[in-house]
PDB file of C-alpha atoms in Angstrom:
ATOM      1  CA  UNK D   1       0.545  -0.175  -0.142  1.00  0.00           C
ATOM      2  CA  UNK D   2       0.653   3.866  -0.015  1.00  0.00           C
ATOM      3  CA  UNK D   3       3.052   4.550   2.856  1.00  0.00           C
ATOM      4  CA  UNK D   4       4.565   8.358   3.710  1.00  0.00           C
ATOM      5  CA  UNK D   5       7.362   7.220   6.102  1.00  0.00           C
ATOM      6  CA  UNK D   6       5.022   9.651   8.542  1.00  0.00           C
ATOM      7  CA  UNK D   7       2.996   6.999   8.746  1.00  0.00           C
ATOM      8  CA  UNK D   8       5.142   3.905   8.598  1.00  0.00           C
ATOM      9  CA  UNK D   9       3.817   1.781  12.185  1.00  0.00           C
ATOM     10  CA  UNK D  10       6.851  -0.292  14.476  1.00  0.00           C
ATOM     11  CA  UNK D  11       6.238  -4.206  14.451  1.00  0.00           C
ATOM     12  CA  UNK D  12       4.198  -3.737  18.353  1.00  0.00           C
ATOM     13  CA  UNK D  13       1.870  -1.223  16.873  1.00  0.00           C
ATOM     14  CA  UNK D  14       1.117  -3.920  13.672  1.00  0.00           C
ATOM     15  CA  UNK D  15       0.607  -6.840  16.214  1.00  0.00           C
ATOM     16  CA  UNK D  16      -1.159  -4.339  18.614  1.00  0.00           C
ATOM     17  CA  UNK D  17      -4.009  -3.467  15.671  1.00  0.00           C
ATOM     18  CA  UNK D  18      -4.462  -7.819  14.150  1.00  0.00           C
ATOM     19  CA  UNK D  19      -4.478  -8.515  17.933  1.00  0.00           C
ATOM     20  CA  UNK D  20      -7.365  -6.475  18.326  1.00  0.00           C
ATOM     21  CA  UNK D  21      -9.114  -6.373  14.871  1.00  0.00           C
ATOM     22  CA  UNK D  22      -8.566  -9.472  13.790  1.00  0.00           C
ATOM     23  CA  UNK D  23     -11.669  -9.586  11.848  1.00  0.00           C
ATOM     24  CA  UNK D  24      -9.674  -9.646   8.694  1.00  0.00           C
ATOM     25  CA  UNK D  25      -9.568  -9.883   4.344  1.00  0.00           C
ATOM     26  CA  UNK D  26      -7.340 -12.432   2.994  1.00  0.00           C
ATOM     27  CA  UNK D  27      -6.909 -12.181  -0.840  1.00  0.00           C
ATOM     28  CA  UNK D  28      -5.660 -14.344  -2.922  1.00  0.00           C
ATOM     29  CA  UNK D  29      -6.127 -15.130  -7.137  1.00  0.00           C
ATOM     30  CA  UNK D  30      -8.387 -17.110  -8.440  1.00  0.00           C
ATOM     31  CA  UNK D  31      -7.298 -19.745 -10.876  1.00  0.00           C
ATOM     32  CA  UNK D  32      -8.994 -16.409 -13.607  1.00  0.00           C
ATOM     33  CA  UNK D  33      -6.117 -14.631 -12.566  1.00  0.00           C
ATOM     34  CA  UNK D  34      -8.309 -12.377 -10.311  1.00  0.00           C
ATOM     35  CA  UNK D  35      -8.294 -11.485  -7.055  1.00  0.00           C
ATOM     36  CA  UNK D  36     -10.251 -13.727  -4.226  1.00  0.00           C
ATOM     37  CA  UNK D  37     -12.228 -12.084  -0.653  1.00  0.00           C
ATOM     38  CA  UNK D  38     -12.544 -13.957   2.361  1.00  0.00           C
ATOM     39  CA  UNK D  39     -13.105 -11.455   4.963  1.00  0.00           C
ATOM     40  CA  UNK D  40     -12.451 -13.895   8.114  1.00  0.00           C
ATOM     41  CA  UNK D  41     -11.001 -13.721  11.952  1.00  0.00           C
ATOM     42  CA  UNK D  42      -7.303 -14.644  12.229  1.00  0.00           C
ATOM     43  CA  UNK D  43      -5.307 -15.301  15.457  1.00  0.00           C
ATOM     44  CA  UNK D  44      -2.002 -13.495  15.388  1.00  0.00           C
ATOM     45  CA  UNK D  45       1.109 -16.163  16.945  1.00  0.00           C
ATOM     46  CA  UNK D  46       4.702 -14.657  17.577  1.00  0.00           C
ATOM     47  CA  UNK D  47       6.952 -16.800  17.277  1.00  0.00           C
ATOM     48  CA  UNK D  48      10.404 -14.910  17.872  1.00  0.00           C
ATOM     49  CA  UNK D  49      10.341 -12.318  15.108  1.00  0.00           C
ATOM     50  CA  UNK D  50       8.068 -13.467  12.443  1.00  0.00           C
ATOM     51  CA  UNK D  51       4.324 -13.166  12.133  1.00  0.00           C
ATOM     52  CA  UNK D  52       1.796 -16.386  12.197  1.00  0.00           C
ATOM     53  CA  UNK D  53      -2.231 -16.605  11.466  1.00  0.00           C
ATOM     54  CA  UNK D  54      -4.167 -19.282  11.380  1.00  0.00           C
ATOM     55  CA  UNK D  55      -7.590 -19.308   9.855  1.00  0.00           C
ATOM     56  CA  UNK D  56     -10.070 -21.651   8.459  1.00  0.00           C
ATOM     57  CA  UNK D  57     -12.814 -21.366   6.199  1.00  0.00           C
ATOM     58  CA  UNK D  58     -15.893 -22.715   4.563  1.00  0.00           C
ATOM     59  CA  UNK D  59     -14.896 -26.412   2.842  1.00  0.00           C
ATOM     60  CA  UNK D  60     -17.294 -25.075   1.005  1.00  0.00           C
ATOM     61  CA  UNK D  61     -15.312 -22.425  -0.410  1.00  0.00           C
ATOM     62  CA  UNK D  62     -13.009 -22.429  -2.845  1.00  0.00           C
ATOM     63  CA  UNK D  63     -10.143 -20.222  -1.460  1.00  0.00           C
ATOM     64  CA  UNK D  64      -8.494 -22.762   0.730  1.00  0.00           C
ATOM     65  CA  UNK D  65      -8.224 -24.328  -3.270  1.00  0.00           C
ATOM     66  CA  UNK D  66      -6.657 -21.221  -4.615  1.00  0.00           C
ATOM     67  CA  UNK D  67      -4.122 -20.886  -1.577  1.00  0.00           C
ATOM     68  CA  UNK D  68      -3.140 -24.725  -2.277  1.00  0.00           C
ATOM     69  CA  UNK D  69      -2.892 -23.984  -5.715  1.00  0.00           C
ATOM     70  CA  UNK D  70      -1.360 -20.768  -4.812  1.00  0.00           C
ATOM     71  CA  UNK D  71       0.163 -20.193  -1.350  1.00  0.00           C
ATOM     72  CA  UNK D  72       1.088 -16.880  -2.053  1.00  0.00           C
ATOM     73  CA  UNK D  73      -1.148 -14.026  -0.806  1.00  0.00           C
ATOM     74  CA  UNK D  74      -2.468 -11.305   1.279  1.00  0.00           C
ATOM     75  CA  UNK D  75      -4.018 -10.259   4.550  1.00  0.00           C
ATOM     76  CA  UNK D  76      -5.250  -6.700   5.309  1.00  0.00           C
ATOM     77  CA  UNK D  77      -6.472  -6.037   9.003  1.00  0.00           C
ATOM     78  CA  UNK D  78      -8.534  -2.788   8.871  1.00  0.00           C
ATOM     79  CA  UNK D  79      -7.850  -0.922  12.255  1.00  0.00           C
ATOM     80  CA  UNK D  80     -10.287   2.461  13.163  1.00  0.00           C
ATOM     81  CA  UNK D  81     -11.177   4.951  10.629  1.00  0.00           C
ATOM     82  CA  UNK D  82     -13.058   8.131   9.772  1.00  0.00           C
ATOM     83  CA  UNK D  83     -13.385  11.500   8.582  1.00  0.00           C
ATOM     84  CA  UNK D  84     -10.827  14.242   8.953  1.00  0.00           C
ATOM     85  CA  UNK D  85     -13.430  17.806   8.418  1.00  0.00           C
ATOM     86  CA  UNK D  86     -10.563  20.918   7.386  1.00  0.00           C
ATOM     87  CA  UNK D  87     -12.545  22.789  10.459  1.00  0.00           C
ATOM     88  CA  UNK D  88      -9.830  21.639  12.496  1.00  0.00           C
ATOM     89  CA  UNK D  89      -6.862  23.185  10.756  1.00  0.00           C
ATOM     90  CA  UNK D  90      -6.518  27.180  12.183  1.00  0.00           C
ATOM     91  CA  UNK D  91      -6.732  28.198   8.409  1.00  0.00           C
ATOM     92  CA  UNK D  92      -8.690  27.916   5.346  1.00  0.00           C
ATOM     93  CA  UNK D  93      -7.367  27.166   3.358  1.00  0.00           C
ATOM     94  CA  UNK D  94      -7.027  22.513   3.561  1.00  0.00           C
ATOM     95  CA  UNK D  95      -9.167  19.337   2.839  1.00  0.00           C
ATOM     96  CA  UNK D  96     -10.644  17.682   4.258  1.00  0.00           C
ATOM     97  CA  UNK D  97      -9.278  13.633   4.255  1.00  0.00           C
ATOM     98  CA  UNK D  98      -9.715  10.063   5.929  1.00  0.00           C
ATOM     99  CA  UNK D  99      -7.518   9.106   8.928  1.00  0.00           C
ATOM    100  CA  UNK D 100      -7.330   5.240   9.159  1.00  0.00           C
ATOM    101  CA  UNK D 101      -5.113   2.450  10.759  1.00  0.00           C
ATOM    102  CA  UNK D 102      -3.819  -0.940   8.841  1.00  0.00           C
ATOM    103  CA  UNK D 103      -2.334  -3.419   8.904  1.00  0.00           C
ATOM    104  CA  UNK D 104      -0.757  -5.443   5.113  1.00  0.00           C
ATOM    105  CA  UNK D 105       0.585  -8.438   5.432  1.00  0.00           C
ATOM    106  CA  UNK D 106       1.936 -10.566   2.348  1.00  0.00           C
ATOM    107  CA  UNK D 107       1.368 -14.526   3.478  1.00  0.00           C
ATOM    108  CA  UNK D 108       3.165 -18.216   2.698  1.00  0.00           C
ATOM    109  CA  UNK D 109       0.156 -21.133   3.617  1.00  0.00           C
ATOM    110  CA  UNK D 110      -0.193 -24.103   4.832  1.00  0.00           C
ATOM    111  CA  UNK D 111      -3.105 -26.383   4.777  1.00  0.00           C
ATOM    112  CA  UNK D 112      -3.741 -28.017   8.307  1.00  0.00           C
ATOM    113  CA  UNK D 113      -5.832 -31.020   7.302  1.00  0.00           C
ATOM    114  CA  UNK D 114      -5.419 -33.373  10.383  1.00  0.00           C
ATOM    115  CA  UNK D 115      -8.804 -33.160  12.870  1.00  0.00           C
ATOM    116  CA  UNK D 116      -6.160 -32.384  16.669  1.00  0.00           C
ATOM    117  CA  UNK D 117      -4.451 -29.856  13.954  1.00  0.00           C
ATOM    118  CA  UNK D 118      -8.228 -28.432  13.177  1.00  0.00           C
ATOM    119  CA  UNK D 119      -8.913 -28.471  16.948  1.00  0.00           C
ATOM    120  CA  UNK D 120      -6.161 -26.814  18.169  1.00  0.00           C
ATOM    121  CA  UNK D 121      -6.656 -23.918  15.608  1.00  0.00           C
ATOM    122  CA  UNK D 122     -10.396 -23.661  16.774  1.00  0.00           C
ATOM    123  CA  UNK D 123      -9.511 -23.293  20.385  1.00  0.00           C
ATOM    124  CA  UNK D 124      -7.314 -20.802  19.950  1.00  0.00           C
ATOM    125  CA  UNK D 125     -10.148 -18.770  17.601  1.00  0.00           C
ATOM    126  CA  UNK D 126     -12.109 -19.511  20.531  1.00  0.00           C
ATOM    127  CA  UNK D 127     -10.266 -18.471  23.151  1.00  0.00           C
ATOM    128  CA  UNK D 128      -9.256 -15.287  21.395  1.00  0.00           C
ATOM    129  CA  UNK D 129     -13.181 -14.287  21.295  1.00  0.00           C
ATOM    130  CA  UNK D 130     -15.222 -16.492  23.759  1.00  0.00           C
ATOM    131  CA  UNK D 131     -12.682 -18.412  26.492  1.00  0.00           C
ATOM    132  CA  UNK D 132     -15.946 -20.146  28.631  1.00  0.00           C
ATOM    133  CA  UNK D 133     -17.660 -21.624  24.874  1.00  0.00           C
ATOM    134  CA  UNK D 134     -14.508 -24.413  25.344  1.00  0.00           C
ATOM    135  CA  UNK D 135     -15.882 -26.001  27.572  1.00  0.00           C
ATOM    136  CA  UNK D 136     -19.364 -26.812  25.455  1.00  0.00           C
ATOM    137  CA  UNK D 137     -17.201 -27.361  22.985  1.00  0.00           C
ATOM    138  CA  UNK D 138     -15.180 -30.314  24.363  1.00  0.00           C
ATOM    139  CA  UNK D 139     -18.652 -31.059  25.821  1.00  0.00           C
ATOM    140  CA  UNK D 140     -20.825 -31.677  22.600  1.00  0.00           C
ATOM    141  CA  UNK D 141     -18.591 -34.812  21.726  1.00  0.00           C
ATOM    142  CA  UNK D 142     -15.936 -36.577  20.523  1.00  0.00           C
ATOM    143  CA  UNK D 143     -18.522 -37.449  17.254  1.00  0.00           C
ATOM    144  CA  UNK D 144     -20.360 -34.155  17.682  1.00  0.00           C
ATOM    145  CA  UNK D 145     -16.635 -32.372  17.313  1.00  0.00           C
ATOM    146  CA  UNK D 146     -15.837 -34.404  14.335  1.00  0.00           C
ATOM    147  CA  UNK D 147     -18.411 -34.101  11.873  1.00  0.00           C
ATOM    148  CA  UNK D 148     -17.640 -29.887  12.295  1.00  0.00           C
ATOM    149  CA  UNK D 149     -14.295 -29.616  11.649  1.00  0.00           C
ATOM    150  CA  UNK D 150     -14.293 -32.076   8.646  1.00  0.00           C
ATOM    151  CA  UNK D 151     -16.748 -29.198   7.625  1.00  0.00           C
ATOM    152  CA  UNK D 152     -13.890 -26.779   7.553  1.00  0.00           C
ATOM    153  CA  UNK D 153     -10.338 -26.319   5.633  1.00  0.00           C
ATOM    154  CA  UNK D 154      -7.708 -24.592   8.377  1.00  0.00           C
ATOM    155  CA  UNK D 155      -5.119 -23.253   7.315  1.00  0.00           C
ATOM    156  CA  UNK D 156      -1.863 -21.249   8.715  1.00  0.00           C
ATOM    157  CA  UNK D 157      -0.343 -18.147   7.337  1.00  0.00           C
ATOM    158  CA  UNK D 158       3.812 -17.815   7.692  1.00  0.00           C
ATOM    159  CA  UNK D 159       4.358 -13.132   6.926  1.00  0.00           C
ATOM    160  CA  UNK D 160       7.182 -12.522   4.612  1.00  0.00           C
ATOM    161  CA  UNK D 161       6.134  -9.185   5.391  1.00  0.00           C
ATOM    162  CA  UNK D 162       4.639  -6.859   6.192  1.00  0.00           C
ATOM    163  CA  UNK D 163       2.947  -2.805   6.498  1.00  0.00           C
ATOM    164  CA  UNK D 164       1.783  -0.945   9.574  1.00  0.00           C
ATOM    165  CA  UNK D 165      -0.082   2.258   8.338  1.00  0.00           C
ATOM    166  CA  UNK D 166      -0.923   5.277  11.040  1.00  0.00           C
ATOM    167  CA  UNK D 167      -2.068   7.838   9.608  1.00  0.00           C
ATOM    168  CA  UNK D 168      -3.730  10.301  12.130  1.00  0.00           C
ATOM    169  CA  UNK D 169      -1.937  13.697  10.781  1.00  0.00           C
ATOM    170  CA  UNK D 170       0.948  13.042  12.612  1.00  0.00           C
ATOM    171  CA  UNK D 171       2.602  15.998  10.735  1.00  0.00           C
ATOM    172  CA  UNK D 172      -0.804  18.438  10.568  1.00  0.00           C
ATOM    173  CA  UNK D 173       0.633  19.547  14.606  1.00  0.00           C
ATOM    174  CA  UNK D 174      -1.826  23.073  14.327  1.00  0.00           C
ATOM    175  CA  UNK D 175      -4.634  20.411  13.816  1.00  0.00           C
ATOM    176  CA  UNK D 176      -4.047  18.114  16.820  1.00  0.00           C
ATOM    177  CA  UNK D 177      -6.156  20.151  19.478  1.00  0.00           C
ATOM    178  CA  UNK D 178      -9.303  20.379  17.232  1.00  0.00           C
ATOM    179  CA  UNK D 179      -9.075  16.867  15.669  1.00  0.00           C
ATOM    180  CA  UNK D 180      -8.949  15.198  19.568  1.00  0.00           C
ATOM    181  CA  UNK D 181     -12.207  17.373  20.999  1.00  0.00           C
ATOM    182  CA  UNK D 182     -13.879  15.668  17.842  1.00  0.00           C
ATOM    183  CA  UNK D 183     -12.812  12.404  17.799  1.00  0.00           C
ATOM    184  CA  UNK D 184     -13.075  11.799  21.858  1.00  0.00           C
ATOM    185  CA  UNK D 185     -16.377  13.775  21.840  1.00  0.00           C
ATOM    186  CA  UNK D 186     -17.359  11.028  18.393  1.00  0.00           C
ATOM    187  CA  UNK D 187     -18.116   8.039  17.674  1.00  0.00           C
ATOM    188  CA  UNK D 188     -16.363   4.596  19.022  1.00  0.00           C
ATOM    189  CA  UNK D 189     -13.837   4.944  15.762  1.00  0.00           C
ATOM    190  CA  UNK D 190     -13.014   8.296  16.346  1.00  0.00           C
ATOM    191  CA  UNK D 191     -13.000   6.977  19.675  1.00  0.00           C
ATOM    192  CA  UNK D 192     -10.302   4.746  19.154  1.00  0.00           C
ATOM    193  CA  UNK D 193      -8.004   7.134  17.153  1.00  0.00           C
ATOM    194  CA  UNK D 194      -8.631  10.122  19.837  1.00  0.00           C
ATOM    195  CA  UNK D 195      -7.166   6.828  22.038  1.00  0.00           C
ATOM    196  CA  UNK D 196      -4.235   6.283  18.893  1.00  0.00           C
ATOM    197  CA  UNK D 197      -2.473  10.548  19.685  1.00  0.00           C
ATOM    198  CA  UNK D 198      -2.809   8.908  22.971  1.00  0.00           C
ATOM    199  CA  UNK D 199       0.060   6.394  22.335  1.00  0.00           C
ATOM    200  CA  UNK D 200       2.040   8.227  19.518  1.00  0.00           C
ATOM    201  CA  UNK D 201       2.328  10.728  21.810  1.00  0.00           C
ATOM    202  CA  UNK D 202       0.344  13.775  19.363  1.00  0.00           C
ATOM    203  CA  UNK D 203      -0.273  15.164  22.705  1.00  0.00           C
ATOM    204  CA  UNK D 204      -2.499  19.128  22.309  1.00  0.00           C
ATOM    205  CA  UNK D 205      -1.141  20.428  25.077  1.00  0.00           C
ATOM    206  CA  UNK D 206       2.537  19.871  25.149  1.00  0.00           C
ATOM    207  CA  UNK D 207       2.246  20.865  21.792  1.00  0.00           C
ATOM    208  CA  UNK D 208       0.102  24.065  22.732  1.00  0.00           C
TER     209      UNK D 208
END
């Protein structure tokens, strides 16, 4: 993606975004050469210096076949995002923009086909989103679990390259005070951007 240097995020910021906004877009190339996209939650693991993403799709979804035939793919994560009005600036010669946080990962896919591997992967996703459900999953019985596992194809996505973009008008300090006030009083996305302003040290009081 287009990556001006002032908006480049670091590894810790990329990991935080992938963990807090795990609903990703997985993009492969289909048999006609066009992009094929699945929207799905991915579980992040950090193995030393390497990012690994774990996920699955329904067996009727052809995406796993594309991953099998062409293992290189892209996974994208979109964090909080919101409109920014030019009224945050002290002068009128400005234009609107959109602030957002995103991570793009180039990945190499490996299918996980054995039931034990799929079950382990599902338990990691359950742990991310509803840990108490793990007991219910275990209590459904082996026959039911095998039937459910047979209906999905799991995969491991080893991240070979990544980009993290954090675009919150960092390079426009004259707008930070008004922007922080608007975002802090806004909707969920805007409040999340206000919190990221704090994380980045964009402190309007200090800048003033």
